[in-house]
Amino acid sequence: MTHDTVPETNTGNTQTGRRRPLTWRRLALRALWLLLYPAAFLSVSFVRSRPGLVESVYSQGIYPPLSETIGGAFSMFPFSFAEMLVYSIVAFLVWFAASSISRAVRRRLPLRRFLNSLLMILIVGGAGLNAFYWMWGFNYFRVPLRNRLGIVQTERTPEQLESLCLLLAEAANRTRSGLEENNEGIFVFQGGQREALKLIPAAYANLGKILPLFDRRVYRPKPVLASELMSYAGISGIFIPFTEEANVNVADPPLLVGSSAAHETAHFLGIASEDEANFTAYLACLASDSPELEYSGLMLALIHAGNALSRVDRSAYADLWKSYSDAVVRDLDQYNAYLQSHQGEVAETVDKVNDNYLKANGQAAGVASYGQMVDLLLDYYGRAAEP
């Protein structure tokens, strides 16, 4: 069926179908949308000192159904939709820059048109910033996880830290025996890294039965196609709030791929703090029916606790290393060699950007907050050992 053409009517100064001219006044009015940036900063400033309000209204009210709806929708894609979105955005920005430069050189790009295009990009950025906080970012300012779990923070001695490390080492040695290895004697997941990601939903389902705080449905983390590039950037995984997808670097050694997947999934549950996400990942891995995932979680905790011990007592750390089984030592040596082979300026730059990002969202320790999971581990096990 076709539509009849309506004859154009000329009524003086206007013509139907002609685009309104882009005047400086229209450009100035459009620039008012840049107020989206101060709106985001003001909303963050308001919630920063109100964790109780954030917890009750947002983290337990708005966020769960929002994340489950969006996460469920994008879980239907077998690939990371967020990764494809990032590539599309980068491609558009490259095209825009090249097109603008080309037209400017040929003097075919009026200044107002260029400013309008730039303004639209900034407006989309402002909208994205607000969407980030409303779709997930406000979780940075919720009640701390230790409070919700009833874990009281106490001062722990170096001796208690050493005892924790030895406890974790013993469990890691025990769990490691019997796990599948490659030809070099290095731990690997049965079926490969990507199959390991499928273990995460069941692990969190088990954890939810033990600790109702985590009793929410989660979805399988997504493997990243550009995982090798992520390794050079020093990134083991990333959670994208706009699609509620947990994305995992599957090029990393198997040792921590499972716990990295559990870490990014913890973010999906609204656990924004990095140290809290690490601690949650550890709990989820231990709750898993898979000894492979359990081993990955134990090694995540052991690496962090061992690094903390090495800073306070080098002799105790040397003794701890001697307690590792040969298989655990092989896994750690391979993991460290992989990290060293991918170090460089890119990783340092990403680390600095991530550090500033964490500090801007209320984590004063920045990247160092990854190590604070040790305090949670000490208090968690200390509570269990106390009468």
Coordinates of C-alpha atoms in Angstrom, one line a residue:
M1 CA 0.0 0.0 0.0
T2 CA 1.3 3.4 -0.9
H3 CA 0.5 6.8 0.5
D4 CA -0.7 9.7 -1.7
T5 CA 1.6 12.6 -1.9
V6 CA 0.4 15.7 -0.2
P7 CA 1.1 18.8 -2.4
E8 CA 3.6 21.1 -0.7
T9 CA 2.1 24.4 0.5
N10 CA 4.2 27.5 0.5
T11 CA 3.1 29.9 3.2
G12 CA 5.5 32.7 3.0
N13 CA 8.8 32.1 4.9
T14 CA 8.5 28.4 5.7
Q15 CA 8.5 25.3 3.6
T16 CA 7.3 21.9 4.7
G17 CA 10.0 19.3 4.7
R18 CA 12.9 21.8 5.1
R19 CA 15.2 21.4 8.1
R20 CA 15.2 24.3 10.5
P21 CA 18.4 26.2 10.2
L22 CA 21.0 25.6 13.0
T23 CA 21.2 29.0 14.7
W24 CA 23.5 30.0 17.5
R25 CA 20.4 30.4 19.7
R26 CA 19.3 26.8 19.0
L27 CA 22.9 25.6 19.8
A28 CA 22.9 27.5 23.1
L29 CA 19.5 26.0 24.1
R30 CA 20.8 22.5 23.3
A31 CA 23.8 23.2 25.4
L32 CA 21.5 23.3 28.5
W33 CA 21.6 19.5 28.3
L34 CA 25.1 19.7 29.6
L35 CA 23.5 20.2 33.0
L36 CA 23.3 16.4 33.0
Y37 CA 26.9 16.4 34.3
P38 CA 26.3 18.6 37.4
A39 CA 23.1 16.6 38.0
A40 CA 25.1 13.4 38.2
F41 CA 27.6 15.0 40.5
L42 CA 24.9 16.4 42.8
S43 CA 23.1 13.1 43.0
V44 CA 26.4 11.4 44.0
S45 CA 27.1 14.1 46.6
F46 CA 23.6 13.6 48.0
V47 CA 23.9 9.8 48.5
R48 CA 27.5 9.7 49.5
S49 CA 26.7 10.4 53.2
R50 CA 23.4 8.4 53.3
P51 CA 24.3 4.7 53.1
G52 CA 21.2 3.7 54.9
L53 CA 19.0 5.5 52.4
V54 CA 20.9 4.0 49.5
E55 CA 20.6 0.5 51.0
S56 CA 16.9 0.6 51.6
V57 CA 15.7 2.6 48.6
Y58 CA 18.2 1.8 45.8
S59 CA 20.3 -1.3 46.6
Q60 CA 17.4 -3.4 48.0
G61 CA 14.6 -1.6 46.2
I62 CA 15.3 -0.2 42.7
Y63 CA 18.4 -2.2 41.7
P64 CA 17.4 -5.9 42.1
P65 CA 14.4 -5.9 39.7
L66 CA 16.2 -3.5 37.4
S67 CA 19.4 -5.7 37.1
E68 CA 17.4 -8.9 36.9
T69 CA 15.3 -7.6 34.0
I70 CA 18.2 -6.1 32.0
G71 CA 20.6 -9.0 32.9
G72 CA 18.0 -11.6 32.0
A73 CA 17.4 -9.9 28.6
F74 CA 21.1 -9.7 27.7
S75 CA 21.9 -13.2 29.1
M76 CA 20.1 -14.6 26.0
F77 CA 23.0 -13.5 23.8
P78 CA 25.8 -16.1 23.8
F79 CA 28.4 -13.4 23.4
S80 CA 29.1 -10.2 25.4
F81 CA 26.7 -7.6 24.0
A82 CA 28.6 -5.0 26.0
E83 CA 31.8 -5.9 24.2
M84 CA 30.1 -5.4 20.8
L85 CA 28.7 -2.1 22.1
V86 CA 32.2 -0.9 23.0
Y87 CA 33.5 -1.7 19.6
S88 CA 30.6 0.2 18.0
I89 CA 31.2 3.3 20.1
V90 CA 34.9 3.3 19.3
A91 CA 34.3 2.8 15.6
F92 CA 31.8 5.7 15.6
L93 CA 34.2 8.0 17.4
V94 CA 37.0 7.2 15.0
W95 CA 34.7 7.8 12.1
F96 CA 33.4 11.1 13.5
A97 CA 37.0 12.3 14.1
A98 CA 38.2 11.3 10.6
S99 CA 35.0 12.7 9.0
S100 CA 35.2 16.0 10.8
I101 CA 38.9 16.5 10.1
S102 CA 38.4 15.6 6.4
R103 CA 35.5 18.1 6.0
A104 CA 37.3 20.8 7.9
V105 CA 40.3 20.5 5.6
R106 CA 38.0 20.8 2.6
R107 CA 36.2 23.6 4.3
R108 CA 32.9 21.9 4.0
L109 CA 32.2 21.7 7.7
P110 CA 30.5 24.8 9.1
L111 CA 31.6 25.6 12.7
R112 CA 28.1 25.4 14.0
R113 CA 27.6 21.9 12.5
F114 CA 30.9 20.7 14.1
L115 CA 30.0 22.2 17.5
N116 CA 26.5 20.7 17.3
S117 CA 27.9 17.2 16.6
L118 CA 30.4 17.6 19.4
L119 CA 27.7 18.8 21.7
M120 CA 25.5 15.8 20.9
I121 CA 28.4 13.5 21.8
L122 CA 28.8 15.3 25.1
I123 CA 25.1 15.1 25.8
V124 CA 25.1 11.4 25.2
G125 CA 28.1 11.2 27.6
G126 CA 26.1 13.1 30.3
A127 CA 23.1 10.8 29.8
G128 CA 25.4 7.8 30.1
L129 CA 27.0 9.1 33.3
N130 CA 23.6 9.4 34.9
A131 CA 22.5 6.0 33.6
F132 CA 25.7 4.5 35.1
Y133 CA 24.8 5.6 38.6
W134 CA 21.1 4.8 38.4
M135 CA 21.7 1.4 36.8
W136 CA 24.4 0.3 39.2
G137 CA 26.9 3.0 40.4
F138 CA 24.9 4.1 43.5
N139 CA 25.8 0.7 45.0
Y140 CA 29.2 2.2 45.8
F141 CA 27.6 4.2 48.6
R142 CA 25.5 1.4 50.2
V143 CA 25.9 -0.1 53.7
P144 CA 29.2 -2.0 53.9
L145 CA 29.0 -5.8 53.3
R146 CA 30.6 -6.6 56.7
N147 CA 27.7 -4.7 58.4
R148 CA 25.1 -6.7 56.4
L149 CA 26.9 -9.9 57.2
G150 CA 27.3 -9.0 60.9
I151 CA 31.1 -9.2 60.8
V152 CA 32.6 -6.9 63.4
Q153 CA 35.9 -5.3 62.4
T154 CA 38.6 -5.9 65.0
E155 CA 42.4 -5.5 65.1
R156 CA 44.1 -8.7 64.1
T157 CA 47.8 -9.6 64.9
P158 CA 50.4 -10.8 62.4
E159 CA 50.2 -14.2 64.1
Q160 CA 46.5 -14.4 63.2
L161 CA 47.3 -13.4 59.6
E162 CA 49.9 -16.2 59.5
S163 CA 47.4 -18.7 60.9
L164 CA 44.9 -17.7 58.2
C165 CA 47.5 -18.1 55.4
L166 CA 48.4 -21.5 56.7
L167 CA 44.8 -22.5 56.9
L168 CA 44.2 -21.4 53.3
A169 CA 47.4 -23.1 52.1
E170 CA 46.4 -26.4 53.7
A171 CA 42.9 -26.2 52.0
A172 CA 44.5 -25.2 48.6
N173 CA 46.9 -28.1 48.8
R174 CA 44.2 -30.6 49.6
T175 CA 41.8 -29.3 46.9
R176 CA 44.5 -29.1 44.3
S177 CA 45.4 -32.8 44.5
G178 CA 43.5 -34.7 41.8
L179 CA 42.6 -31.8 39.7
E180 CA 43.2 -31.9 35.9
E181 CA 46.5 -30.7 34.6
N182 CA 48.0 -30.0 31.2
N183 CA 51.3 -31.5 29.9
E184 CA 53.3 -29.0 32.0
G185 CA 51.6 -30.0 35.2
I186 CA 49.6 -26.8 35.4
F187 CA 46.0 -26.8 36.7
V188 CA 43.3 -26.5 34.0
F189 CA 39.5 -26.5 34.0
Q190 CA 37.9 -29.6 32.5
G191 CA 36.4 -28.5 29.2
G192 CA 38.4 -25.2 29.2
Q193 CA 38.1 -21.7 30.5
R194 CA 34.7 -20.9 28.9
E195 CA 33.1 -24.0 30.4
A196 CA 34.3 -22.8 33.8
L197 CA 32.1 -19.7 33.5
K198 CA 29.0 -22.0 33.4
L199 CA 29.8 -23.1 37.0
I200 CA 29.1 -19.6 38.5
P201 CA 25.3 -19.5 38.6
A202 CA 25.2 -22.8 40.5
A203 CA 27.9 -21.6 42.9
Y204 CA 25.9 -18.5 43.8
A205 CA 22.7 -20.6 44.1
N206 CA 24.5 -22.7 46.8
L207 CA 25.8 -19.6 48.5
G208 CA 22.3 -18.1 48.6
K209 CA 21.2 -21.1 50.6
I210 CA 23.9 -20.6 53.1
L211 CA 23.7 -16.8 53.3
P212 CA 20.3 -15.4 52.2
L213 CA 22.0 -12.1 51.6
F214 CA 23.2 -13.5 48.2
D215 CA 19.9 -15.3 47.4
R216 CA 19.4 -13.8 44.0
R217 CA 19.5 -15.3 40.5
V218 CA 22.7 -14.6 38.6
Y219 CA 23.6 -15.2 35.0
R220 CA 26.6 -16.9 33.3
P221 CA 29.5 -14.5 32.9
K222 CA 30.5 -13.8 29.3
P223 CA 34.0 -14.6 27.8
V224 CA 35.6 -11.6 26.1
L225 CA 36.8 -12.0 22.5
A226 CA 39.6 -9.5 23.0
S227 CA 40.8 -11.3 26.2
E228 CA 44.5 -11.1 25.1
L229 CA 44.3 -7.3 24.9
M230 CA 42.7 -7.3 28.3
S231 CA 45.7 -9.2 29.6
Y232 CA 48.1 -6.5 28.3
A233 CA 45.9 -3.9 30.1
G234 CA 46.1 -5.9 33.3
I235 CA 42.3 -6.5 33.4
S236 CA 40.9 -9.9 34.5
G237 CA 37.3 -8.9 34.0
I238 CA 34.9 -6.1 33.9
F239 CA 31.2 -5.6 34.8
I240 CA 29.2 -3.4 32.4
P241 CA 26.1 -1.9 34.2
F242 CA 24.4 -0.8 30.9
T243 CA 23.8 -4.5 30.0
E244 CA 24.3 -6.0 33.5
E245 CA 26.9 -8.4 32.0
A246 CA 29.9 -9.8 33.8
N247 CA 32.7 -10.1 31.3
V248 CA 35.8 -12.3 31.9
N249 CA 39.3 -12.4 30.5
V250 CA 39.6 -16.0 29.4
A251 CA 43.1 -15.6 28.2
D252 CA 44.4 -15.4 31.8
P253 CA 45.8 -18.5 33.4
P254 CA 43.1 -20.9 34.7
L255 CA 44.3 -20.3 38.3
L256 CA 42.1 -17.3 38.9
V257 CA 39.7 -17.3 36.0
G258 CA 37.0 -19.0 38.1
S259 CA 37.3 -16.5 40.9
S260 CA 37.5 -13.6 38.5
A261 CA 34.2 -14.7 37.0
A262 CA 32.7 -14.9 40.5
H263 CA 34.1 -11.5 41.3
E264 CA 32.4 -9.8 38.3
T265 CA 29.2 -11.7 39.2
A266 CA 29.4 -10.2 42.7
H267 CA 29.2 -6.8 41.0
F268 CA 25.9 -7.9 39.4
L269 CA 24.6 -8.5 42.9
G270 CA 25.2 -4.8 43.7
I271 CA 28.5 -5.4 45.5
A272 CA 30.5 -2.5 44.0
S273 CA 33.5 -2.4 46.3
E274 CA 36.4 -4.3 44.9
D275 CA 37.5 -5.9 48.2
E276 CA 33.9 -6.9 49.0
A277 CA 33.5 -8.4 45.5
N278 CA 36.7 -10.4 46.1
F279 CA 35.5 -11.7 49.4
T280 CA 32.1 -12.6 47.9
A281 CA 33.8 -14.4 45.1
Y282 CA 35.8 -16.4 47.6
L283 CA 32.6 -17.4 49.4
A284 CA 30.8 -18.3 46.2
C285 CA 33.7 -20.5 45.0
L286 CA 33.9 -22.3 48.3
A287 CA 30.1 -22.9 48.2
S288 CA 30.5 -24.5 44.7
D289 CA 30.1 -28.2 44.1
S290 CA 33.1 -27.9 41.7
P291 CA 36.5 -28.5 43.3
E292 CA 38.1 -26.6 40.4
L293 CA 36.1 -23.4 41.3
E294 CA 36.8 -24.0 45.0
Y295 CA 40.5 -24.1 44.3
S296 CA 40.4 -20.9 42.3
G297 CA 38.6 -19.2 45.2
L298 CA 41.1 -20.5 47.7
M299 CA 44.0 -19.3 45.6
L300 CA 42.4 -15.9 45.3
A301 CA 42.3 -15.6 49.1
L302 CA 45.7 -17.1 49.6
I303 CA 47.4 -14.8 47.1
H304 CA 45.9 -11.7 48.8
A305 CA 46.5 -13.0 52.4
G306 CA 50.1 -14.1 51.4
N307 CA 50.9 -10.7 49.9
A308 CA 49.7 -9.1 53.1
L309 CA 51.9 -11.4 55.2
S310 CA 54.9 -10.7 53.1
R311 CA 54.6 -7.0 53.9
V312 CA 54.5 -7.6 57.7
D313 CA 56.8 -10.6 58.2
R314 CA 59.0 -11.8 55.4
S315 CA 60.3 -14.8 57.4
A316 CA 56.7 -16.0 58.0
Y317 CA 56.0 -15.6 54.3
A318 CA 59.0 -17.7 53.4
D319 CA 57.7 -20.5 55.8
L320 CA 54.3 -20.2 54.2
W321 CA 55.7 -20.7 50.7
K322 CA 57.5 -23.8 51.9
S323 CA 54.1 -25.2 52.9
Y324 CA 52.7 -25.1 49.4
S325 CA 52.5 -28.4 47.5
D326 CA 54.6 -28.8 44.3
A327 CA 51.4 -28.5 42.2
V328 CA 50.4 -25.2 43.9
V329 CA 53.9 -23.8 43.3
R330 CA 53.8 -24.8 39.6
D331 CA 50.4 -23.0 39.3
L332 CA 51.7 -19.8 41.0
D333 CA 54.9 -19.8 39.0
Q334 CA 53.0 -20.0 35.7
Y335 CA 50.6 -17.3 36.8
N336 CA 53.4 -14.9 37.8
A337 CA 55.3 -15.6 34.6
Y338 CA 52.1 -14.8 32.6
L339 CA 51.6 -11.5 34.4
Q340 CA 55.2 -10.4 33.9
S341 CA 55.0 -11.2 30.2
H342 CA 52.1 -8.9 29.9
Q343 CA 53.3 -6.0 31.9
G344 CA 54.0 -2.6 30.3
E345 CA 52.9 1.0 29.9
V346 CA 49.4 0.0 28.8
A347 CA 48.8 -1.9 32.1
E348 CA 50.3 1.0 34.1
T349 CA 48.0 3.5 32.4
V350 CA 44.9 1.4 32.9
D351 CA 45.9 0.9 36.5
K352 CA 46.1 4.6 37.1
V353 CA 42.7 5.2 35.4
N354 CA 41.2 2.5 37.5
D355 CA 42.7 3.9 40.6
N356 CA 41.2 7.4 40.0
Y357 CA 37.9 5.8 39.1
L358 CA 37.7 3.9 42.4
K359 CA 38.7 6.9 44.4
A360 CA 36.1 9.1 42.7
N361 CA 33.5 6.5 43.8
G362 CA 34.3 6.5 47.5
Q363 CA 37.1 3.9 47.7
A364 CA 39.7 6.0 49.3
A365 CA 42.4 3.3 49.0
G366 CA 42.0 3.2 45.2
V367 CA 43.5 0.1 43.6
A368 CA 45.0 -0.9 47.0
S369 CA 41.5 -1.7 48.2
Y370 CA 41.8 -5.0 46.4
G371 CA 44.0 -6.1 49.3
Q372 CA 41.5 -5.1 52.0
M373 CA 39.6 -8.4 51.5
V374 CA 42.2 -9.8 53.9
D375 CA 40.6 -7.8 56.7
L376 CA 37.2 -9.4 55.8
L377 CA 38.8 -12.8 55.8
L378 CA 40.5 -12.3 59.1
D379 CA 37.3 -11.1 60.8
Y380 CA 35.2 -13.7 59.1
Y381 CA 37.4 -16.6 60.3
G382 CA 38.1 -14.9 63.6
R383 CA 34.4 -14.7 64.3
A384 CA 34.1 -18.4 63.6
A385 CA 37.0 -19.2 66.0
E386 CA 35.7 -17.1 68.8
P387 CA 33.4 -18.5 71.6

